[in-house]
Coordinates of C-alpha atoms in Angstrom, one line a residue:
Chain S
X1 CA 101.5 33.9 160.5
X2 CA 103.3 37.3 161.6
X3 CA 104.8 39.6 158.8
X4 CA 108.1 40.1 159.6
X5 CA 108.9 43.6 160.8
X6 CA 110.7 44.4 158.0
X7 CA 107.8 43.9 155.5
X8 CA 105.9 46.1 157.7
X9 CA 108.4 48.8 157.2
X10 CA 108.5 48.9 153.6
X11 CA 105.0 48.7 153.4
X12 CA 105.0 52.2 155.1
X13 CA 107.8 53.8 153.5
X14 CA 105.8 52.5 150.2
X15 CA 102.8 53.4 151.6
X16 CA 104.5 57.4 152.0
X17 CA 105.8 58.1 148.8
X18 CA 102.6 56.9 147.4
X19 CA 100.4 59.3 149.3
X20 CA 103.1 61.8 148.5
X21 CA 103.0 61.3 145.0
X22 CA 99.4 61.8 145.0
X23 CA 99.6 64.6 147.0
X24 CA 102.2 65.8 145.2
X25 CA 100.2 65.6 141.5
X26 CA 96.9 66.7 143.0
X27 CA 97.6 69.2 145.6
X28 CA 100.7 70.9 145.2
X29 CA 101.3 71.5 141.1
X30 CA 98.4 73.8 140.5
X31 CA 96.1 73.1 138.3
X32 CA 97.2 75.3 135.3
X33 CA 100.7 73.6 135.4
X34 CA 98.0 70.1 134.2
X35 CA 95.1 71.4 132.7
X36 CA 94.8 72.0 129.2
X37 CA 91.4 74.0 129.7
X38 CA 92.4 76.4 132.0
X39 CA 95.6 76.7 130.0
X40 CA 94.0 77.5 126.7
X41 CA 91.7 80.2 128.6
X42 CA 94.5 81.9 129.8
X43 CA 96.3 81.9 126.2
X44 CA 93.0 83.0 124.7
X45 CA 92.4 85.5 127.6
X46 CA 96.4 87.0 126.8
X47 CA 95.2 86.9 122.8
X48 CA 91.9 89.1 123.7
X49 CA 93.7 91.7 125.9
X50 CA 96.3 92.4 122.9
X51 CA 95.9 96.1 121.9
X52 CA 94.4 96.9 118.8
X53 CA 96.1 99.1 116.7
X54 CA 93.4 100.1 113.5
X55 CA 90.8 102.1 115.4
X56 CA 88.3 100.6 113.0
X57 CA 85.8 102.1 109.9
X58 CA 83.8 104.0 112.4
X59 CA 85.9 105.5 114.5
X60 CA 86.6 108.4 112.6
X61 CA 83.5 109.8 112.0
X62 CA 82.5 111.5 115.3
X63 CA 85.6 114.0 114.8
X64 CA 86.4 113.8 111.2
X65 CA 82.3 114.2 109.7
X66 CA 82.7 116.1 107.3
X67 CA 85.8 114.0 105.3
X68 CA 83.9 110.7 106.3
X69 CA 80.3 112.3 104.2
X70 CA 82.3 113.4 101.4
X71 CA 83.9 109.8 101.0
X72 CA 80.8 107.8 101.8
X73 CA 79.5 109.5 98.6
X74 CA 82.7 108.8 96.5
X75 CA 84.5 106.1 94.8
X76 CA 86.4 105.8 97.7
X77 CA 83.4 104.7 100.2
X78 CA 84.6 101.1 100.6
X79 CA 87.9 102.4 101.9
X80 CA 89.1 102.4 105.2
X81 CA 90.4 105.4 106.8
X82 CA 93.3 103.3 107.8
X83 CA 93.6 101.9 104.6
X84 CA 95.9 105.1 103.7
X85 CA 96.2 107.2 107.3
X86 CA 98.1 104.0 108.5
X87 CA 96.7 102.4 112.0
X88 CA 95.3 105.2 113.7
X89 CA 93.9 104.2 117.4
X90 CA 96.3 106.3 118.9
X91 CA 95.4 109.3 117.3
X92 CA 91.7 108.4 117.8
X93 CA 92.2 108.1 121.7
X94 CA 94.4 111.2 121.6
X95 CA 94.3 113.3 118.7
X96 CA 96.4 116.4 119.5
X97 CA 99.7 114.0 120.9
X98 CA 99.2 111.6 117.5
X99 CA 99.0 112.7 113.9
X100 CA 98.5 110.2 111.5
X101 CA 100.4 110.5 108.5
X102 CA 98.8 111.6 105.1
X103 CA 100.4 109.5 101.8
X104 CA 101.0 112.3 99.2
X105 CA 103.3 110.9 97.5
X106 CA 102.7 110.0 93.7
X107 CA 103.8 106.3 94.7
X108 CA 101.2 105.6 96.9
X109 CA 98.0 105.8 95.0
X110 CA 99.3 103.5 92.4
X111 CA 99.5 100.4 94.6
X112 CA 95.8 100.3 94.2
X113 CA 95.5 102.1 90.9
X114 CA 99.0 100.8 88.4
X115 CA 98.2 99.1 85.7
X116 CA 98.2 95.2 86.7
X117 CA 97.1 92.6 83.9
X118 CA 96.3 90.5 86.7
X119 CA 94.1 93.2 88.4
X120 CA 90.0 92.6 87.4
X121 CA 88.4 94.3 84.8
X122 CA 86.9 97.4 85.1
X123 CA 88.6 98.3 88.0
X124 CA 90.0 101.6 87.4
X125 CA 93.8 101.7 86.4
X126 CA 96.0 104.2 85.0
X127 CA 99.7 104.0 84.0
X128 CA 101.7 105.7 86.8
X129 CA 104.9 106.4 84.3
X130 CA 102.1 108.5 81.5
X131 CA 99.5 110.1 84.0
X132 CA 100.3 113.2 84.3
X133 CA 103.9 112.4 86.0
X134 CA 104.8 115.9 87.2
X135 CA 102.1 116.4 89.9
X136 CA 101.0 114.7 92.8
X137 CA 97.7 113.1 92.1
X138 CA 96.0 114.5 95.1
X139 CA 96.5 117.9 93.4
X140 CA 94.0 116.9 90.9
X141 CA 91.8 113.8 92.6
X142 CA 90.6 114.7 95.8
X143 CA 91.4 111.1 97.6
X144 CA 88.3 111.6 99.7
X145 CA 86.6 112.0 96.8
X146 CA 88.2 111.0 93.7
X147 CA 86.0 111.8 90.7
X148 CA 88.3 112.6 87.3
X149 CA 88.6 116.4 87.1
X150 CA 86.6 117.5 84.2
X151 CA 88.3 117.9 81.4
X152 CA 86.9 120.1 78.6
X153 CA 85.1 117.4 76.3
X154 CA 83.1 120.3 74.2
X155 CA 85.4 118.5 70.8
X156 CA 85.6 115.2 71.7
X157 CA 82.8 114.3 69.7
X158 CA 84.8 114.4 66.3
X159 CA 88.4 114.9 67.7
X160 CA 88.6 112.0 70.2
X161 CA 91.5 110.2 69.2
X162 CA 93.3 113.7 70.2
X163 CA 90.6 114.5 73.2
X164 CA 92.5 111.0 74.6
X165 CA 95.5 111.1 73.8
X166 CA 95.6 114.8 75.9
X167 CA 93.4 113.8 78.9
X168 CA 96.1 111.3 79.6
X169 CA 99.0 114.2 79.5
X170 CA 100.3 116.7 81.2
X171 CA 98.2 119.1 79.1
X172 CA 95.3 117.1 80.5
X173 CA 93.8 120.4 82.1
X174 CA 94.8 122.8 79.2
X175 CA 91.4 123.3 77.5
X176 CA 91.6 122.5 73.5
X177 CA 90.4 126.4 72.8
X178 CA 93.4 127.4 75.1
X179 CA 95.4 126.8 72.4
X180 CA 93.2 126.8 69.3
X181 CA 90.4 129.8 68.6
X182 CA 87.4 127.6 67.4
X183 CA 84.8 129.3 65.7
X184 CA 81.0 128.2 66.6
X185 CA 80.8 127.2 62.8
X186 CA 83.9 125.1 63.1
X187 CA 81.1 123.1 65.2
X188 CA 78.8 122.4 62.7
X189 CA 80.6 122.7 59.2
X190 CA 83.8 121.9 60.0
X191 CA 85.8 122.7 56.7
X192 CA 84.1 125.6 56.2
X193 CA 85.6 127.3 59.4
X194 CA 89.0 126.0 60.6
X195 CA 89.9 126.9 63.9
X196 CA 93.4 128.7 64.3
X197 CA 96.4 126.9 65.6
X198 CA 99.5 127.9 67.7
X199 CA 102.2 129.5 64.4
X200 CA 104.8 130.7 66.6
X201 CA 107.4 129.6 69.3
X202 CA 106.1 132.6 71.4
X203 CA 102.8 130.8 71.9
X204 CA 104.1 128.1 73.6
X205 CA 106.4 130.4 75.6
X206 CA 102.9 132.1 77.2
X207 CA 103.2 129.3 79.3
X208 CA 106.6 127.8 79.1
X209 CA 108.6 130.9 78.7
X210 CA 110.9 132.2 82.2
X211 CA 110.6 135.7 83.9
X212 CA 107.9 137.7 82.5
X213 CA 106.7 136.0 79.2
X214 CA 104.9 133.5 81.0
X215 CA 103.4 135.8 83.8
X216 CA 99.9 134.7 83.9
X217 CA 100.9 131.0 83.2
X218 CA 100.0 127.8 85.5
X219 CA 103.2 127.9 87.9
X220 CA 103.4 123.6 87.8
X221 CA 104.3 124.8 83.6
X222 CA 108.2 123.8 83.6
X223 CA 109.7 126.6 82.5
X224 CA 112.7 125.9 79.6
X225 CA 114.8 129.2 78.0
X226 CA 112.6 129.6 75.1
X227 CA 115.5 131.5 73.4
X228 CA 117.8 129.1 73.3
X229 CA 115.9 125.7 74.0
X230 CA 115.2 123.8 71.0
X231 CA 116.7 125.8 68.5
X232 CA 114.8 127.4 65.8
X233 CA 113.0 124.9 65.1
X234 CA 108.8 125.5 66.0
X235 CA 108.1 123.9 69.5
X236 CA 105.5 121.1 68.2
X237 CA 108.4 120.2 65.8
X238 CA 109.5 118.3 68.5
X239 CA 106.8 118.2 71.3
X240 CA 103.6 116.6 69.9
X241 CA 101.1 119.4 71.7
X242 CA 98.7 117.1 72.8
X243 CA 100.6 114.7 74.4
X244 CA 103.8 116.4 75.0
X245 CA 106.8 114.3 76.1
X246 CA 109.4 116.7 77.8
X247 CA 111.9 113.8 79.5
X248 CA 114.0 111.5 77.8
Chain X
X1 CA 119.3 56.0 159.1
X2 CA 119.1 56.7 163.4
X3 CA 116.3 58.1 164.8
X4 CA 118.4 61.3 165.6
X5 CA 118.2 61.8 161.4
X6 CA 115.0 60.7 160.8
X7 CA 113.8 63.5 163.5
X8 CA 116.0 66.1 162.0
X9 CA 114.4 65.4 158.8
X10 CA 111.3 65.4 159.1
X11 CA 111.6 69.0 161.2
X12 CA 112.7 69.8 158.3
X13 CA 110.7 68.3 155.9
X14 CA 107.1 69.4 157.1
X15 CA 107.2 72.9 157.5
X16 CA 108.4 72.6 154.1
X17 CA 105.4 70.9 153.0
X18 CA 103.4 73.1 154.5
X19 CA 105.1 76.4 152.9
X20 CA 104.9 74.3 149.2
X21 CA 101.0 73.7 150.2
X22 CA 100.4 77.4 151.3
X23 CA 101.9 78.2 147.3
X24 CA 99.9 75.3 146.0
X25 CA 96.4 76.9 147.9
X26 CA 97.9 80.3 146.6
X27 CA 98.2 79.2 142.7
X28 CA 94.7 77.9 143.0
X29 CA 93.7 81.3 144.1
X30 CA 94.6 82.6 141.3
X31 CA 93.2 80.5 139.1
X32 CA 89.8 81.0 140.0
X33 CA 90.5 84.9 140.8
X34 CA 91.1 85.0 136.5
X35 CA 88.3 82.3 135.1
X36 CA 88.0 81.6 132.1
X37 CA 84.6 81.6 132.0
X38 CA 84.0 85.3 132.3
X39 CA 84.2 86.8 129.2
X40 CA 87.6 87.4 126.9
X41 CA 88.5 90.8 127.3
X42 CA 86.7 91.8 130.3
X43 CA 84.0 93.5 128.4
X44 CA 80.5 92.4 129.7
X45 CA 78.5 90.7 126.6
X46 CA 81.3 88.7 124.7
X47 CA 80.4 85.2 124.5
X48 CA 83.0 82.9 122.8
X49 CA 79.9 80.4 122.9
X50 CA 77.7 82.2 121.0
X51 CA 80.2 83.2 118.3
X52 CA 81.4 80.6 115.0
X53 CA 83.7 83.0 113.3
X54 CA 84.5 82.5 109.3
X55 CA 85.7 84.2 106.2
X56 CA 85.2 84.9 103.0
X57 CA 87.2 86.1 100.2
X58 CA 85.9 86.7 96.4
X59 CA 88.6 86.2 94.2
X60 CA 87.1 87.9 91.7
X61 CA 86.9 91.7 93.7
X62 CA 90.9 91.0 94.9
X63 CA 93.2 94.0 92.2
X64 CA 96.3 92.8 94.5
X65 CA 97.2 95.7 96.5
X66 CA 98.6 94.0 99.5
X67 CA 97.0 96.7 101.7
X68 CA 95.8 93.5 103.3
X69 CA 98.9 92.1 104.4
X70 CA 100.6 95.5 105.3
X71 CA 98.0 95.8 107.4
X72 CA 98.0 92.4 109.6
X73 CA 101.6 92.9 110.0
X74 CA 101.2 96.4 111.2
X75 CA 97.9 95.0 113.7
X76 CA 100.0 92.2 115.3
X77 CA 103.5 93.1 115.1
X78 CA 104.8 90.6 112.7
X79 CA 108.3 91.3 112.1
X80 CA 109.1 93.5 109.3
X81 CA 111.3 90.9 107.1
X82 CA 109.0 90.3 103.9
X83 CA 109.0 86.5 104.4
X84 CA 106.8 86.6 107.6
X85 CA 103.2 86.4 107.0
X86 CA 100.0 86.0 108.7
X87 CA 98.4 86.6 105.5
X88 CA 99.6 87.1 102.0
X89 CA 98.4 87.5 98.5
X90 CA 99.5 85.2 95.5
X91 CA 99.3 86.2 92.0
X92 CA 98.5 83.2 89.8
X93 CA 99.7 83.5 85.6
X94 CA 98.1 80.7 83.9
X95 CA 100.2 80.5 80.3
X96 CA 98.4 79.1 77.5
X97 CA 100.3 75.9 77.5
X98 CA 99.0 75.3 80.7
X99 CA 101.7 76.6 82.8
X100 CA 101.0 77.9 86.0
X101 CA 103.0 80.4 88.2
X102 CA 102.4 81.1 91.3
X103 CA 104.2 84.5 93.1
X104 CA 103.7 85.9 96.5
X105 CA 103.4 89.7 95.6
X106 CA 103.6 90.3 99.4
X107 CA 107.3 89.5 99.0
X108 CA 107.7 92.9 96.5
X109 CA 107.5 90.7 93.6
X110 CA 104.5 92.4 92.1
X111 CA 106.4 94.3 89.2
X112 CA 108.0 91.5 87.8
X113 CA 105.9 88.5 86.5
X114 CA 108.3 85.8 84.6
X115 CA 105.9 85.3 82.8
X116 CA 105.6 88.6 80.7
X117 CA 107.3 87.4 77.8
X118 CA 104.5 84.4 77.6
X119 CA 100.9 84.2 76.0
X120 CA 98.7 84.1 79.5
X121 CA 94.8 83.1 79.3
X122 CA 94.2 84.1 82.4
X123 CA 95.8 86.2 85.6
X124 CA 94.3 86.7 89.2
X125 CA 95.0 87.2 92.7
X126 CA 94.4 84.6 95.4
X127 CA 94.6 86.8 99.3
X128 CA 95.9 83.8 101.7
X129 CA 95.5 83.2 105.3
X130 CA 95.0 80.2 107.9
X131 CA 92.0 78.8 107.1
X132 CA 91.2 77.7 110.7
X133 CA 90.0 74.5 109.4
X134 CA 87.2 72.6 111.9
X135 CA 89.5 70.3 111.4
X136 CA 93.2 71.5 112.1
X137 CA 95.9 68.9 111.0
X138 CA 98.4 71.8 112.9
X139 CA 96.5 71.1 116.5
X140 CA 96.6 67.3 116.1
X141 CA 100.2 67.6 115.9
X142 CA 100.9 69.7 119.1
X143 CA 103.1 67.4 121.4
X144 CA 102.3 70.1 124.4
X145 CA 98.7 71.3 123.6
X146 CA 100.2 75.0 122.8
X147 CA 97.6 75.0 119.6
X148 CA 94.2 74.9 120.2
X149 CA 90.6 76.1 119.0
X150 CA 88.8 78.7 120.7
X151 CA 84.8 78.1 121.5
X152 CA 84.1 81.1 118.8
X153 CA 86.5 78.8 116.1
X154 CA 90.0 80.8 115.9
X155 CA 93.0 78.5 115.6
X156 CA 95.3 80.0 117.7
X157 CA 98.9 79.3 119.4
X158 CA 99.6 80.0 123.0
X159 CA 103.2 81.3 123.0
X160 CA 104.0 80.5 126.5
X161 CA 103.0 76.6 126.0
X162 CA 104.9 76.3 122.3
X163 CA 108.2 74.7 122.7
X164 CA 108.8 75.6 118.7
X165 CA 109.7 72.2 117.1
X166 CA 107.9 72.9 114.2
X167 CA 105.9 70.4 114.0
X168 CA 102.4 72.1 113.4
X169 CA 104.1 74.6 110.3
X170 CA 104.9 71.4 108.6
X171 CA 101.4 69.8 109.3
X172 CA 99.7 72.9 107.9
X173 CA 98.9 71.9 104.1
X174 CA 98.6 76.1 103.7
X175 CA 102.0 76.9 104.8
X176 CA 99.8 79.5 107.1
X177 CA 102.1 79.1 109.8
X178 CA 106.1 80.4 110.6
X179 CA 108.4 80.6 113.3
X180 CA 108.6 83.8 114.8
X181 CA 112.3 84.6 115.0
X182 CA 112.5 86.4 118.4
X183 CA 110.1 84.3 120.3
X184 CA 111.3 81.3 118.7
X185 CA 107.5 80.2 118.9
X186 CA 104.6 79.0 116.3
X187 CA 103.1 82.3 114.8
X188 CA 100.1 82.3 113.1
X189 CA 96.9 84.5 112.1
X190 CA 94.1 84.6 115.0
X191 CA 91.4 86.0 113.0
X192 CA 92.8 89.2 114.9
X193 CA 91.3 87.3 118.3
X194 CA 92.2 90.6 120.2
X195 CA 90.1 93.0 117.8
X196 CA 86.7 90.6 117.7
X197 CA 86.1 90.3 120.8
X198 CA 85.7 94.1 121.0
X199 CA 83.7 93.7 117.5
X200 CA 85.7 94.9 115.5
X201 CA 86.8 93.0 112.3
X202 CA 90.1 91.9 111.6
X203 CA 92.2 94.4 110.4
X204 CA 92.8 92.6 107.0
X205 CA 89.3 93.0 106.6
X206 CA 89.3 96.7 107.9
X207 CA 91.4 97.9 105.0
X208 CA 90.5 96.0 102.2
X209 CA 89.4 98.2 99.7
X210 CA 87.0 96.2 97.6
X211 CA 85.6 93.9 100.1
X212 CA 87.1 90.8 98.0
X213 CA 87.2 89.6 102.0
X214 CA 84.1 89.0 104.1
X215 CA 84.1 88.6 107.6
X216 CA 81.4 87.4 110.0
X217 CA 79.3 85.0 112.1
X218 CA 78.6 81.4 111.4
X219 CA 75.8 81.2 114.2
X220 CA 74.4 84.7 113.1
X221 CA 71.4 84.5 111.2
X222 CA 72.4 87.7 109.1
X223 CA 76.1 88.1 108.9
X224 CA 77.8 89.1 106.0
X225 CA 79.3 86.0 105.6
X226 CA 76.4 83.8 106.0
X227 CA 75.3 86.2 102.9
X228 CA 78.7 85.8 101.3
X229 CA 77.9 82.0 101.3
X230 CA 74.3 82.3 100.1
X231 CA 75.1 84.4 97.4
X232 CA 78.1 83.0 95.8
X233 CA 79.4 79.8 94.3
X234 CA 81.9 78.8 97.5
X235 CA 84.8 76.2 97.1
X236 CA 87.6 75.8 100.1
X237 CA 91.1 75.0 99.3
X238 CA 92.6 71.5 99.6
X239 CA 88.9 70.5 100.3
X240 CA 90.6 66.9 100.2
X241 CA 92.2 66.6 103.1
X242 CA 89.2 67.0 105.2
X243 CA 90.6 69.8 107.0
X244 CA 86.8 71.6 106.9
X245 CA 88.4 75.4 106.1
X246 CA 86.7 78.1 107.4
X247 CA 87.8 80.5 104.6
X248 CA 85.7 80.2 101.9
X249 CA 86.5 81.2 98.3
X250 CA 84.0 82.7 96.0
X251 CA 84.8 82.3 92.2
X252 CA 87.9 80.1 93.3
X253 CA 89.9 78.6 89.8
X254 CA 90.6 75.6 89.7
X255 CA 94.6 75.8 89.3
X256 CA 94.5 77.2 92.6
X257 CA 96.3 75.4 95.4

């Protein structure tokens, strides 16, 4: 039996847009259009060549030695650089056109350090608001090394409900015989040698006091008009000395 | 059709195939001239094969600083708005009638607590990421393949491929994933894909000041975090959903979800 010549036809145009088809999936999309591989290599390939932006724990060493030995030593070791210089690669590959920033402010320390109930015990935490709120707290923990400056413990041993209450102040650094002339008796017979203590306004102005009364003084002491501030009334009447509140 | 059109048409119709096979020989070209096979970033000695990358975090070392998250958005550019995360920390407040609140402190919330007023028993910080699970609900979801698992085990989204319906940040049972408002694409944490494969840790990692997280090798016979799991007491979140996480959580409580 012959096929009839139409059949024939359509068998080729069939035949044609099969093989094109074919053609068409196999040949001409490329391959990354259809495969998932070669897709996901090039995603992960774009993911690798990203740039990185923190320069990483050692990086810093090589230029910055002597900072990186004092803090490997300190309570700080765990800490990155970039922990509180901010993402530094930049400045690492070119460190004259980049500075990183240094955080001195007094809010910075105390995202780590603030007192946080949640926070685990033992690690060290301090309450921004009392700390010794006038001064930055680089200006008396070195941040690449933080130890607690020393404060003068030599009467701690009976007085330490006072020795506390004061290292927490701003009269933290303000040695105990700064203000009271302890006798080596007082030491070991108390009663029978009382130290002295501060009698007049004029004490307090030593340090307090504006223009020349307070020319030796520390110069972060706010200075107040001793004349007229707080009346007549003895400084301690109002400011307890070793914890000293001077904002309302 | 006459045979006058049929000619006409197919003058014009093969040189045209020809041109489209030239492109099609040319895209293969290119293929190969980029394989995948040589190694990520170009750097001779990475091998994605060789690498099982995991993490740990120890609940107990986290005080909550969010240094961690700062960080990760700083490393890959997540948009400043505090609701976008690739990582995040949670502060849990557990009050003694057994209520439990949960805040993100990455959102600024750490000052407040609601629950200040309440008796608490006990108060911690959980640091969350993607846990790229072994097992990844998010890439079973993919209706284009945009998700996927590298060889060295990051979970990670390839922009161009994501069509951003969404699908995979509800699949996620960690709510690790969000839509990143100017690409309009799946966004997610890589394990910082970009700073491994030069062998350097992720940045989260970098800055965290009392290594509460651990990163390291699987594979590796002495990583930190094969340590990390030798040492401590390791539970994974959700572990019931068979997802497999990667992130393991030392001295984990058990209110935490």
């Amino acid at each position: 039996m012959r096929i009839p010549e139409q059949v024939n036809r359509l068998a080729i145009v069939i035949g044609v847009l099969a093989a094109l088809t074919l053609v068409t999936r196999f040949v001409l999309i490329p391959r990354s259009l259809v495969s998932t591989d070669l897709h996901w290599a090039a995603a992960t390939q774009r993911e690798a060549i990203k740039p990185v932006k923190f320069a990483g724990s050692t990086a810093c060493q090589d230029c910055h030695e002597d900072v990186a030995l004092k803090k490997a030593k300190s309570f700080h070791r765990a800490l990155s650089c970039e922990g509180c210089h901010a993402p530094a690669a930049r400045h690492a590959d070119d460190p004259t056109a980049v500075k990183p920033p240094a955080p001195r402010d007094r809010k910075f320390c105390p995202v780590c350090h603030a007192y946080d109930p949640s926070r685990p015990t033992g690690f060290p935490q301090i309450n921004p608001t009392a700390h010794n709120p006038l001064k930055p707290c680089v200006s008396c923990h070195n941040p690449h090394d933080p130890v607690p400056p020393k404060v003068p413990r030599e009467c701690a041993a009976c007085h330490g409900q006072i020795e506390r209450s004061k290292a927490v102040s701003s009269h933290a650094l303000v040695a105990c015989t700064t203000c009271h002339k302890a006798p080596e008796q007082h030491r070991r017979s108390p009663r029978s040698a009382l130290p002295s203590k501060p009698e007049t306004r004029d004490f307090c102005a030593t340090c307090h006091g504006q223009g020349t009364a307070a020319a030796g003084a520390p110069k972060e002491a706010p200075k107040v008009d001793v004349a007229a501030h707080g009346g007549r009334n003895l400084c301690w009447e109002c400011h307890y000395p070793h914890l000293p509140e001077g904002r309302l | 059709m006459n045979k006058r059109e049929f000619l006409k048409g197919a003058i014009v119709f093969f040189p045209a195939g020809g041109a489209l096979a030239a492109l099609a020989r040319q895209a293969m070209g290119k293929e190969t001239g980029s394989a995948p096979a040589k190694d990520a970033n170009g750097k001779k000695g990475y091998d994605p094969a060789s690498h099982f990358y995991g993490m740990g975090v120890d609940i107990d070392k986290c005080i909550g600083c969010n240094r961690c998250a700062v960080a990760c958005k700083a490393e890959n550019d997540v948009p400043d708005e505090p609701f976008y995360f690739r990582t995040w920390v949670e502060r849990y407040t557990i009050a003694r009638d057994g209520e439990v609140v949960v805040e993100n402190i990455s959102l600024g919330a750490r000052e407040t607590t609601t629950q200040d007023a309440r008796e608490i028993i006990r108060t911690f910080f959980v640091p969350k990421l993607c846990n790229h699970c072994q097992n990844p609900p998010c890439v079973q979801v993919c209706p284009v393949n945009a998700t996927f698992t590298t060889a060295d085990g990051a979970v990670i989204v390839d922009a161009e491929r994501c069509i951003g319906c969404r699908y995979c940040i509800q699949a996620c049972p960690y709510g690790a994933r969000y839509l990143h408002p100017t690409t309009k694409t799946a966004d997610k944490c890589t394990f910082c894909y970009h700073r491994l494969v030069k062998g350097l840790q992720p940045a989260c990692v970098e800055v965290c000041p009392t290594q509460a997280r651990i990163f390291g090798d699987l594979k590796s016979r002495a990583s930190r975090l094969v340590r990390f799991r030798r040492l401590n007491k390791i539970h994974v979140l959700k572990p019931q959903l068979n997802t497999e996480p990667k992130v393991y959580y030392a001295n984990l409580d058990g209110e935490v979800r």
